[in-house]
Short mmCIF file of C-alpha atoms in Angstrom, two decimals:
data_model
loop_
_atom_site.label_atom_id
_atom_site.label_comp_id
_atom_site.label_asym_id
_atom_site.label_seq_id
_atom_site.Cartn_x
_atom_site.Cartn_y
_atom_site.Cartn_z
CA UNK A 1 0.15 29.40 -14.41
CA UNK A 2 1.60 25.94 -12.89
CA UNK A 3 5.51 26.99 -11.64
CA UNK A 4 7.59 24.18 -13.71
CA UNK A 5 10.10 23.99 -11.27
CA UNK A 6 8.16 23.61 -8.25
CA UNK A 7 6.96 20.76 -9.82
CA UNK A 8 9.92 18.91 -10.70
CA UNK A 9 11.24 19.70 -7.16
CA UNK A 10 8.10 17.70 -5.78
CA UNK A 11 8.19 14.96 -8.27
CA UNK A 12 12.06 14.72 -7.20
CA UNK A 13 10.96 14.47 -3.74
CA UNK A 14 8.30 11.64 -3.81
CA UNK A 15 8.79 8.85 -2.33
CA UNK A 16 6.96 4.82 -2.79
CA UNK A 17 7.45 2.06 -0.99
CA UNK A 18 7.50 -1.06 -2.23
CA UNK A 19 6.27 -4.19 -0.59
CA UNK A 20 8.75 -7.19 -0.02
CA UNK A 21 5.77 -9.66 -0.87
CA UNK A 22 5.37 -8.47 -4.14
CA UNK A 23 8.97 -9.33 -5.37
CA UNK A 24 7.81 -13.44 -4.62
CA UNK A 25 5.78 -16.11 -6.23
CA UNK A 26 2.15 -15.31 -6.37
CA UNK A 27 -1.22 -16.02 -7.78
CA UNK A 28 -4.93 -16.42 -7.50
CA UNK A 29 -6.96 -18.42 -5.68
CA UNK A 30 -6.44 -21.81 -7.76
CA UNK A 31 -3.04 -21.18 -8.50
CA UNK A 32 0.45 -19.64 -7.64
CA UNK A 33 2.23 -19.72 -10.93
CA UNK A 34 5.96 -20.11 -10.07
CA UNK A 35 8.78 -17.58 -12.11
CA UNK A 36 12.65 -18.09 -12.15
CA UNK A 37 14.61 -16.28 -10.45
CA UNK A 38 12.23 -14.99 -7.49
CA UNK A 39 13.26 -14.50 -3.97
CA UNK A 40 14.04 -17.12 -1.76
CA UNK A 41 14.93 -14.79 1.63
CA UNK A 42 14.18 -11.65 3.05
CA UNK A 43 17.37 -10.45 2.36
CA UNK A 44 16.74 -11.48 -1.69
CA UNK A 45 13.64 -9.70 -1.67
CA UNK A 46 15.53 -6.17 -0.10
CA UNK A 47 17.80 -6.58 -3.00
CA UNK A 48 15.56 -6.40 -5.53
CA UNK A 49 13.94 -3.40 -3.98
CA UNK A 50 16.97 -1.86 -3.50
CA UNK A 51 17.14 -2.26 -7.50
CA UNK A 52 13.66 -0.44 -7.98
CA UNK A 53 15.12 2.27 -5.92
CA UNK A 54 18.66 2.50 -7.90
CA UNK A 55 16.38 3.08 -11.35
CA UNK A 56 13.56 5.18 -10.31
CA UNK A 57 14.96 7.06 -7.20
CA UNK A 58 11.80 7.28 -5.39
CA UNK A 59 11.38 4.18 -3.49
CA UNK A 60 14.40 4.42 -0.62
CA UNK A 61 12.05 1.72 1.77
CA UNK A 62 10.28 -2.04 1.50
CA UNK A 63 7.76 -3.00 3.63
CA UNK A 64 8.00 -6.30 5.63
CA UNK A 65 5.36 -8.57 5.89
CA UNK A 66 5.50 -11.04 9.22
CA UNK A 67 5.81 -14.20 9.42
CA UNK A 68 7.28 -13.99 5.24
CA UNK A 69 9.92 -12.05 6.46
CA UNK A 70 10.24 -13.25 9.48
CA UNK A 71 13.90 -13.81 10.87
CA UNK A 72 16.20 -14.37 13.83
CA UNK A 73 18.18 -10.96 13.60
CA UNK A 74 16.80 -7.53 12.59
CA UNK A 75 19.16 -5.66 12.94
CA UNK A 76 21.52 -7.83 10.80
CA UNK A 77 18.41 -7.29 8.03
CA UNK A 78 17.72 -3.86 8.63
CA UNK A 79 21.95 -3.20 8.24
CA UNK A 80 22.09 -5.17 4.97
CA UNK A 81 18.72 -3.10 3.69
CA UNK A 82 21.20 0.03 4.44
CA UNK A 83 24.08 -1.60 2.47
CA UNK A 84 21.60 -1.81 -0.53
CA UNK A 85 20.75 1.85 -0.23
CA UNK A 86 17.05 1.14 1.39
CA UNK A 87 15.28 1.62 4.75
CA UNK A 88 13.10 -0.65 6.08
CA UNK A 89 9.44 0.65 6.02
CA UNK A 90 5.80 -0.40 7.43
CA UNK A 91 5.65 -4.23 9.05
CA UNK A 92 2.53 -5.54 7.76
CA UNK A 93 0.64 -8.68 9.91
CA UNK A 94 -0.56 -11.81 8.78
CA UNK A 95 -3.35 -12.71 11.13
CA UNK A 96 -5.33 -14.74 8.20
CA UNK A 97 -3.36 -17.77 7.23
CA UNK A 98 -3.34 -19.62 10.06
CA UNK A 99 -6.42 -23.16 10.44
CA UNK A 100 -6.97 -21.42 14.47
CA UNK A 101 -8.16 -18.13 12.39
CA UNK A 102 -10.98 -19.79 9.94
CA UNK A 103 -13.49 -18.03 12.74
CA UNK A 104 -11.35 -15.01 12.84
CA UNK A 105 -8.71 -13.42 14.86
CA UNK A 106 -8.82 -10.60 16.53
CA UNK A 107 -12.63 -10.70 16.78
CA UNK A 108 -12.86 -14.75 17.00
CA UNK A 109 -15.37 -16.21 19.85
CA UNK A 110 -12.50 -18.10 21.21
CA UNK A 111 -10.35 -15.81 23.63
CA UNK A 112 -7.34 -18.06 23.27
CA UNK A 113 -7.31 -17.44 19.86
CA UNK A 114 -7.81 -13.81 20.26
CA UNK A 115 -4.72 -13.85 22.99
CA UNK A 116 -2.57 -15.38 19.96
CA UNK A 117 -3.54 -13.01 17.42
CA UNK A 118 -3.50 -9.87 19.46
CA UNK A 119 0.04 -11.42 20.52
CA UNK A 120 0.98 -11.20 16.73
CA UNK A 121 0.84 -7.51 16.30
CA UNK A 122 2.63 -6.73 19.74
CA UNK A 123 5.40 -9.18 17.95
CA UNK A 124 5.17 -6.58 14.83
CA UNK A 125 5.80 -3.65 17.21
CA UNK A 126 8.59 -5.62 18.84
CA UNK A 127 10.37 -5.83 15.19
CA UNK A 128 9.14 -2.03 14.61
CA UNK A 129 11.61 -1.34 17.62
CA UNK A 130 14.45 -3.67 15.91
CA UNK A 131 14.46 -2.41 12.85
CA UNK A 132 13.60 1.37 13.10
CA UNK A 133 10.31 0.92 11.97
CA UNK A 134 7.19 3.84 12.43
CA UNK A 135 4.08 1.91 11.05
CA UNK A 136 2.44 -1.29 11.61
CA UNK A 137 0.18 -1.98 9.34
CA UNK A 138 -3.33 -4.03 9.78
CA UNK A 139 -5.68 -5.80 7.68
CA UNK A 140 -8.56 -8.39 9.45
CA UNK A 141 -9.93 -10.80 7.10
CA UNK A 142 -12.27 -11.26 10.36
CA UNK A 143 -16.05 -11.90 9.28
CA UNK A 144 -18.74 -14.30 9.20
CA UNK A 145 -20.24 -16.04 6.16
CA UNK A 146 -23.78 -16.29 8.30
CA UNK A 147 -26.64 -14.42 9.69
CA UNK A 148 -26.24 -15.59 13.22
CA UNK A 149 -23.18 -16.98 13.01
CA UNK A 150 -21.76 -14.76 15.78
CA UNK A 151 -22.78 -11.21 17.23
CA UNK A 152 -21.71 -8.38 15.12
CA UNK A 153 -21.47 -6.27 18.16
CA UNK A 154 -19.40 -8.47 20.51
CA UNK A 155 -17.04 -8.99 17.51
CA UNK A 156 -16.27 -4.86 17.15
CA UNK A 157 -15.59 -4.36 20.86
CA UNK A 158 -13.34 -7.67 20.35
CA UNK A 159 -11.51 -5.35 17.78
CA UNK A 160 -11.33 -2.90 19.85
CA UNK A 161 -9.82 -4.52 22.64
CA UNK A 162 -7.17 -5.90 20.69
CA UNK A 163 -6.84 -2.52 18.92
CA UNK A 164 -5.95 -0.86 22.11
CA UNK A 165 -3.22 -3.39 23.39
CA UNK A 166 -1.38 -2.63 19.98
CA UNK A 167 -1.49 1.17 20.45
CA UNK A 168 -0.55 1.12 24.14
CA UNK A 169 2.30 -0.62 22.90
CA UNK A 170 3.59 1.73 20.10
CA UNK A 171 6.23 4.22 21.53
CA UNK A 172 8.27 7.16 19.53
CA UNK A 173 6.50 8.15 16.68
CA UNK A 174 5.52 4.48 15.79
CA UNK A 175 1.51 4.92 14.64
CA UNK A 176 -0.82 2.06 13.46
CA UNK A 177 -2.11 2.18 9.64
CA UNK A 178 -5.76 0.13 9.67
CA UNK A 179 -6.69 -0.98 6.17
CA UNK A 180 -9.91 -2.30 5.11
CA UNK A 181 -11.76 -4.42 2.70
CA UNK A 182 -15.51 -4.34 1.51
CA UNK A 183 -15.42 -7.89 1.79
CA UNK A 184 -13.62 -11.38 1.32
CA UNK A 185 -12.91 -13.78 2.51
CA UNK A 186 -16.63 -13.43 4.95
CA UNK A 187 -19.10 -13.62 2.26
CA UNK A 188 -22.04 -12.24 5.20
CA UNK A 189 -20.62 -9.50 7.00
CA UNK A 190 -16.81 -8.29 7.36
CA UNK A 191 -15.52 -6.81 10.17
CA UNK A 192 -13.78 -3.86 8.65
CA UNK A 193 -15.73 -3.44 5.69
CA UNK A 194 -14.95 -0.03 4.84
CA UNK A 195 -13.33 3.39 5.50
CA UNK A 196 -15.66 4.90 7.74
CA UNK A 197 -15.00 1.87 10.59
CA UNK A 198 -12.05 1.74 10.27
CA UNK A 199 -11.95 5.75 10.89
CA UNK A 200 -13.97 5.30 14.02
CA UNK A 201 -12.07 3.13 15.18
CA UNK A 202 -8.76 5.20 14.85
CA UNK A 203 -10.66 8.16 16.32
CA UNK A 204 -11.51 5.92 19.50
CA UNK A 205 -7.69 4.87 19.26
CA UNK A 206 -5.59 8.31 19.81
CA UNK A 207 -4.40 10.35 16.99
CA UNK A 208 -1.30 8.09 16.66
CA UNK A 209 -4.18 5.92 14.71
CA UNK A 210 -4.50 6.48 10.50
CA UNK A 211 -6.59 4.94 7.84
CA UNK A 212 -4.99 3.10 5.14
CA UNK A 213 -6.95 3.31 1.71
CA UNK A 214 -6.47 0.18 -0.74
CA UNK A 215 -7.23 1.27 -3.75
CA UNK A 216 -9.25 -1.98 -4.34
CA UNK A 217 -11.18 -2.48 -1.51
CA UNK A 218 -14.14 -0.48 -2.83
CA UNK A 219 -17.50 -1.12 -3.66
CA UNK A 220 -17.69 -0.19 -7.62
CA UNK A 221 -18.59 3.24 -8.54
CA UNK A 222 -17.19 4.34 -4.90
CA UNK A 223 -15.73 8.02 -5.16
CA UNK A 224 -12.21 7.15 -3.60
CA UNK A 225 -10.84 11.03 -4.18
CA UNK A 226 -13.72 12.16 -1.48
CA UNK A 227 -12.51 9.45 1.10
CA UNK A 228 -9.04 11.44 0.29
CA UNK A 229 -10.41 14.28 1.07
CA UNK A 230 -12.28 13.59 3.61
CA UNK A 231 -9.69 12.13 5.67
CA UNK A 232 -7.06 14.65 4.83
CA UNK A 233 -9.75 17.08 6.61
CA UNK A 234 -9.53 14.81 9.19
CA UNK A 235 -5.82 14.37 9.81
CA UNK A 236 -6.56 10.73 9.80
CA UNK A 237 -5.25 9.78 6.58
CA UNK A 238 -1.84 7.89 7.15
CA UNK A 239 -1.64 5.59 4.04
CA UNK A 240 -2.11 4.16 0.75
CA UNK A 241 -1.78 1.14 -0.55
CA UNK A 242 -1.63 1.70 -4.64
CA UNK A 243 -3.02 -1.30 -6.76
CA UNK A 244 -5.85 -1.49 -9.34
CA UNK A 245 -8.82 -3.49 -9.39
CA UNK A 246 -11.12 -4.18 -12.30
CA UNK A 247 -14.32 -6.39 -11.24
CA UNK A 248 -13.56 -7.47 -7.19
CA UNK A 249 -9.86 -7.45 -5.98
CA UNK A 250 -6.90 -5.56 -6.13
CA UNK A 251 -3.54 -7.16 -7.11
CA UNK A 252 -3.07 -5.10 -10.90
CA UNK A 253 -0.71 -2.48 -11.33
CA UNK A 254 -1.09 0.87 -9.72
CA UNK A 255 -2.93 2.90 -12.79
CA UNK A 256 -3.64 0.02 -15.02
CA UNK A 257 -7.03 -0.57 -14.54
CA UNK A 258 -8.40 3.33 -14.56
CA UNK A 259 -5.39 6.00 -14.73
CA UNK A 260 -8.10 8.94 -14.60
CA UNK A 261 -8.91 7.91 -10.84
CA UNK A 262 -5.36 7.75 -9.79
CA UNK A 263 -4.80 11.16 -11.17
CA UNK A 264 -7.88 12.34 -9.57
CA UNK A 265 -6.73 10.36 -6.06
CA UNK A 266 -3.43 12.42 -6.52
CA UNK A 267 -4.61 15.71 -7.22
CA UNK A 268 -6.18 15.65 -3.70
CA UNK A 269 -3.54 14.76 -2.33
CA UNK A 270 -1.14 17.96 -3.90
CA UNK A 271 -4.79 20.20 -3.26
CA UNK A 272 -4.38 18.65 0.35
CA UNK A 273 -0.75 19.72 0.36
CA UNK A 274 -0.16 15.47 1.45
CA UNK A 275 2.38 14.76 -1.41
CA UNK A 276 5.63 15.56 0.42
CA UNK A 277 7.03 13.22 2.87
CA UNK A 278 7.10 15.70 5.85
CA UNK A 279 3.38 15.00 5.90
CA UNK A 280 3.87 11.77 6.72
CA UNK A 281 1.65 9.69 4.36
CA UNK A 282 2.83 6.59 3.47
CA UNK A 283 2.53 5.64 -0.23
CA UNK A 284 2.97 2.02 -0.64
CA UNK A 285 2.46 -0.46 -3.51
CA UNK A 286 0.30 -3.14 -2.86
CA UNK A 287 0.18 -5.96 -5.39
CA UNK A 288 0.37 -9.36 -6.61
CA UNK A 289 2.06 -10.07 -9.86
CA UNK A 290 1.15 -13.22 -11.30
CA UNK A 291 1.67 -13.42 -14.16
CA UNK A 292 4.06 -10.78 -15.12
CA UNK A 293 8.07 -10.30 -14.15
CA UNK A 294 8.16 -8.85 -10.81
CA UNK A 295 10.65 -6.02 -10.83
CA UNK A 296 9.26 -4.56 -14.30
CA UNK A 297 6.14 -4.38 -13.03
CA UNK A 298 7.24 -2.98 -10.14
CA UNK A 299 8.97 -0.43 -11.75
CA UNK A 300 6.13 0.31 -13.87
CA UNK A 301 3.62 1.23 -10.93
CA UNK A 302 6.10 3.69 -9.59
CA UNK A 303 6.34 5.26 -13.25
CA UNK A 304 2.61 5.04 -12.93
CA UNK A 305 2.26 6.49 -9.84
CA UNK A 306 4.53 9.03 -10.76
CA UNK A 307 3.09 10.00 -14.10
CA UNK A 308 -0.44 10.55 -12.13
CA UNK A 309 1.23 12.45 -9.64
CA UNK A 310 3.55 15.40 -12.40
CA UNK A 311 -0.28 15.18 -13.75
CA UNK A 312 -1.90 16.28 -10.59
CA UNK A 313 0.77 19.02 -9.85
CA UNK A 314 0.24 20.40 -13.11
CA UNK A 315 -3.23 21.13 -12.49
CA UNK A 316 -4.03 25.23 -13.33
CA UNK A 317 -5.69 25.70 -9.51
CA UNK A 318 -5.78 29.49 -9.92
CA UNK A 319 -8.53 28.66 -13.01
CA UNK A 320 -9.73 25.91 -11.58
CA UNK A 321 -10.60 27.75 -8.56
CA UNK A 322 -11.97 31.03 -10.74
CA UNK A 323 -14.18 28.51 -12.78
CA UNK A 324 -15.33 26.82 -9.65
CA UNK A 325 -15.67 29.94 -8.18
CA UNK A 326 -17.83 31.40 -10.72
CA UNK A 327 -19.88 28.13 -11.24
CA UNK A 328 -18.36 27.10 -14.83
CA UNK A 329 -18.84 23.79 -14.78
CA UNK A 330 -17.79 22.98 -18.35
CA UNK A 331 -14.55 25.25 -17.64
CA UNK A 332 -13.69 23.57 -14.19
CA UNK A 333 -14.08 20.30 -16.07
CA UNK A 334 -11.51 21.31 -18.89
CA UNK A 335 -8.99 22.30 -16.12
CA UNK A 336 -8.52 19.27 -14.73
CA UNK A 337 -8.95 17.42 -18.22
CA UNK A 338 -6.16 19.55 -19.83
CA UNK A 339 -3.62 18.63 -17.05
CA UNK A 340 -4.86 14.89 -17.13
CA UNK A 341 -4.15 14.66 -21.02
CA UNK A 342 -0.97 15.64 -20.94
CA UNK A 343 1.85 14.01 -22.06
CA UNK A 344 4.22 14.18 -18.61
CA UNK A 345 6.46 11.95 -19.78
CA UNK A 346 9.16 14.04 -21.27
CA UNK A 347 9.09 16.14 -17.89
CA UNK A 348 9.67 12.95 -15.51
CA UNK A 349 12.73 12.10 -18.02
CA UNK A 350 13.98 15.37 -17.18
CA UNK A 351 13.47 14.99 -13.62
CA UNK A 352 15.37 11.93 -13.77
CA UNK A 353 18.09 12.97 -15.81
CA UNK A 354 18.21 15.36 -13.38
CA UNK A 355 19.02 12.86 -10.60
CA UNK A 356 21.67 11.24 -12.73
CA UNK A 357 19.14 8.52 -13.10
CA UNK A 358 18.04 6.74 -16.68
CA UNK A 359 14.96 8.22 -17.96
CA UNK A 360 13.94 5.07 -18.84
CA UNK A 361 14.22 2.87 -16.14
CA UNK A 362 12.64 -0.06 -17.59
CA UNK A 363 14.70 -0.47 -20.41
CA UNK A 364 17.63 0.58 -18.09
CA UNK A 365 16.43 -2.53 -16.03
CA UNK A 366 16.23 -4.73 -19.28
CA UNK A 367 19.54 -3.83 -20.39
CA UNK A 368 21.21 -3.98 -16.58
CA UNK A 369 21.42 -7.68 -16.61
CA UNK A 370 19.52 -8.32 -13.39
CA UNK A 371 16.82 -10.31 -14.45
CA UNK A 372 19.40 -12.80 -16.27
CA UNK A 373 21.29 -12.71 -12.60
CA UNK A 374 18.75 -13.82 -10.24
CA UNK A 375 17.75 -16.40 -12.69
CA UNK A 376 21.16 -17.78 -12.84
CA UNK A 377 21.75 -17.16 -9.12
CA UNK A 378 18.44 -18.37 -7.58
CA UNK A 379 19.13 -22.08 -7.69
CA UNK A 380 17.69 -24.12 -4.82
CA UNK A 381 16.21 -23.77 -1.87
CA UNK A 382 12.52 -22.64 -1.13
CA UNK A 383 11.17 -19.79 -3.51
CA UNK A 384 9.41 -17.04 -1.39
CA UNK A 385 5.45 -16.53 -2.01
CA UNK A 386 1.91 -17.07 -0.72
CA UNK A 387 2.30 -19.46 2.13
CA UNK A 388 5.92 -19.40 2.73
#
């Protein structure tokens, strides 16, 4: 029998972090399709986190992403983030917008181009000091389009090395998160294609070293619970980042593309005893939106997240464990359907009436007036977004 109360006492604890990039003007690869009203600062894009936070009360930090949010005082940004009622989170790299990178950077042939890349992520530690920060986050769009085209080896112990620097540099309880793609933009061979490297790579690292799971960087049909579990086993699981993919990328809304995996992603993560924040995971959103309103569909991949979550923690795993036990297969099965097909959202309204919070914080953001604010407000100057 699932305790109701425990439950709403770890849905009221959850916490998301929301990405400052996703708040701006994006799009695909032929086109950014500008909205009213977007970001035009760093500061801007805090504020509209800090709204996502007031309405859903799980989602206290926003990550940075460097150069985007790059500015000439920190502290100044990471006070006025605390004036909004939000923490600064993970500070996330960009070493794959720059011409000197079309070979790669970290891993590129050239070492002066490796020196200025590997210079990039001490400068993300450096603002990790400034602003409080505990994880710097990496992604490599390092690859080659061509057999041949440069040694696959050399180009992993060029990783390595610049791998290293970074964690010498981390002090406190600052760790690094290392993400990975199964491919794009290298079309031949990417250079960290998939979980396992970048696990191997953490494990040569030091144990202040985690994976970071995208939830669309998989090959289809890949099993992303048992990399979950797997790496919870491990201790080596440090972060998500929470988008859904469909055919080959991953900038939809957390849970729009296949619920029944996130639910089954989150119930290894309660069965792992990972879902409160003392475990240190860090649960970040990870999207693009197009051609939606930002801050909706913000708000609706927390609710998303959350509703996959109260799912997860509702799972029977005294029967579960009996039918497993006992080799039921059908009965196991039902478990985990019954919890999945039910209707949670009645309990998360409670939990946020609890709070003092709107139970519907998407109509409480349509009715707040925001959306007509930042549109009136936002006049001039350079919107924020892909390339800015």
């Amino acid at each position: 029998m699932t305790d109701l109360a425990a439950v709403k006492r770890a849905l009221a604890a959850q916490r998301i972090e929301t990405p400052s990039w996703a708040f701006a003007n994006s799009g695909t690869r032929f086109k950014v399709f500008a909205q009213p009203g977007v970001p035009r600062t760093p500061q801007e894009k805090i504020a509209d986190a800090a709204v996502v936070h007031r309405l859903t009360g799980v989602a206290p930090t926003v990550a940075l992403h460097i150069p985007w949010d790059r500015v000439d005082d920190y502290a100044a940004l990471t006070a006025y983030a605390a004036s909004e009622g939000v923490g600064i989170g993970a500070i996330n790299t960009n070493v794959f917008q720059d011409d000197d990178y079309k070979l790669g950077s970290v891993t590129n042939p050239d070492p002066g181009i490796r020196r200025k890349a590997t210079d990039h992520l001490l400068e993300a530690i450096d603002i990790m000091d400034r602003t409080g920060s505990r994880d710097l986050k990496l992604w490599f769009s390092d690859g080659i389009n061509y057999p041949g085209q440069d040694d696959l080896r050399s180009r992993q112990d060029r990783l390595a090395a610049a791998l290293r620097e970074a964690y010498d540099r981390l002090t406190g309880d600052q760790r690094i998160l290392l993400e990975y793609k199964l491919f794009e933009p290298a079309f031949y061979a990417t250079d960290v294609p998939d979980w396992g490297t970048s696990y191997a790579h953490c494990v040569e690292l030091g144990e202040r070293a985690t994976v970071c799971i995208d939830t669309g960087h998989h090959a289809p049909g890949t099993n992303i619970e048992f990399i979950v579990a797997f790496l919870l086993r491990q201790g080596r699981l440090g972060a998500f980042d929470f988008n859904s993919r469909f055919y080959a990328d991953d900038d939809l809304m957390a849970g729009a593309a296949d619920p029944f995996q996130l639910f089954r992603i989150m119930y290894e993560i309660v069965r792992g005893g990972a879902l409160d924040p003392a475990y240190g995971i860090n649960f970040m959103l990870d999207q693009c939106h197009n051609i939606e309103q930002k801050i909706p569909a913000i708000i609706r991949s927390v609710l998303n997240i959350q509703e996959a979550t109260a799912k997860a923690l509702l799972v029977d795993r005294d029967a579960l464990g009996r039918a497993q036990q006992s080799g039921d297969v059908l009965e196991a099965n039902a478990v985990l359907m019954d919890a999945y097909n039910t209707d949670v959202r009645p309990l998360l309204a409670e939990v946020r009436a609890d709070a003092g919070l709107d139970p519907d914080p998407v109509g409480a953001y349509r009715r707040s007036g925001y959306q007509e604010k930042i549109v009136a407000d936002r006049v001039g100057g350079t919107q924020a977004g892909w390339g800015a």
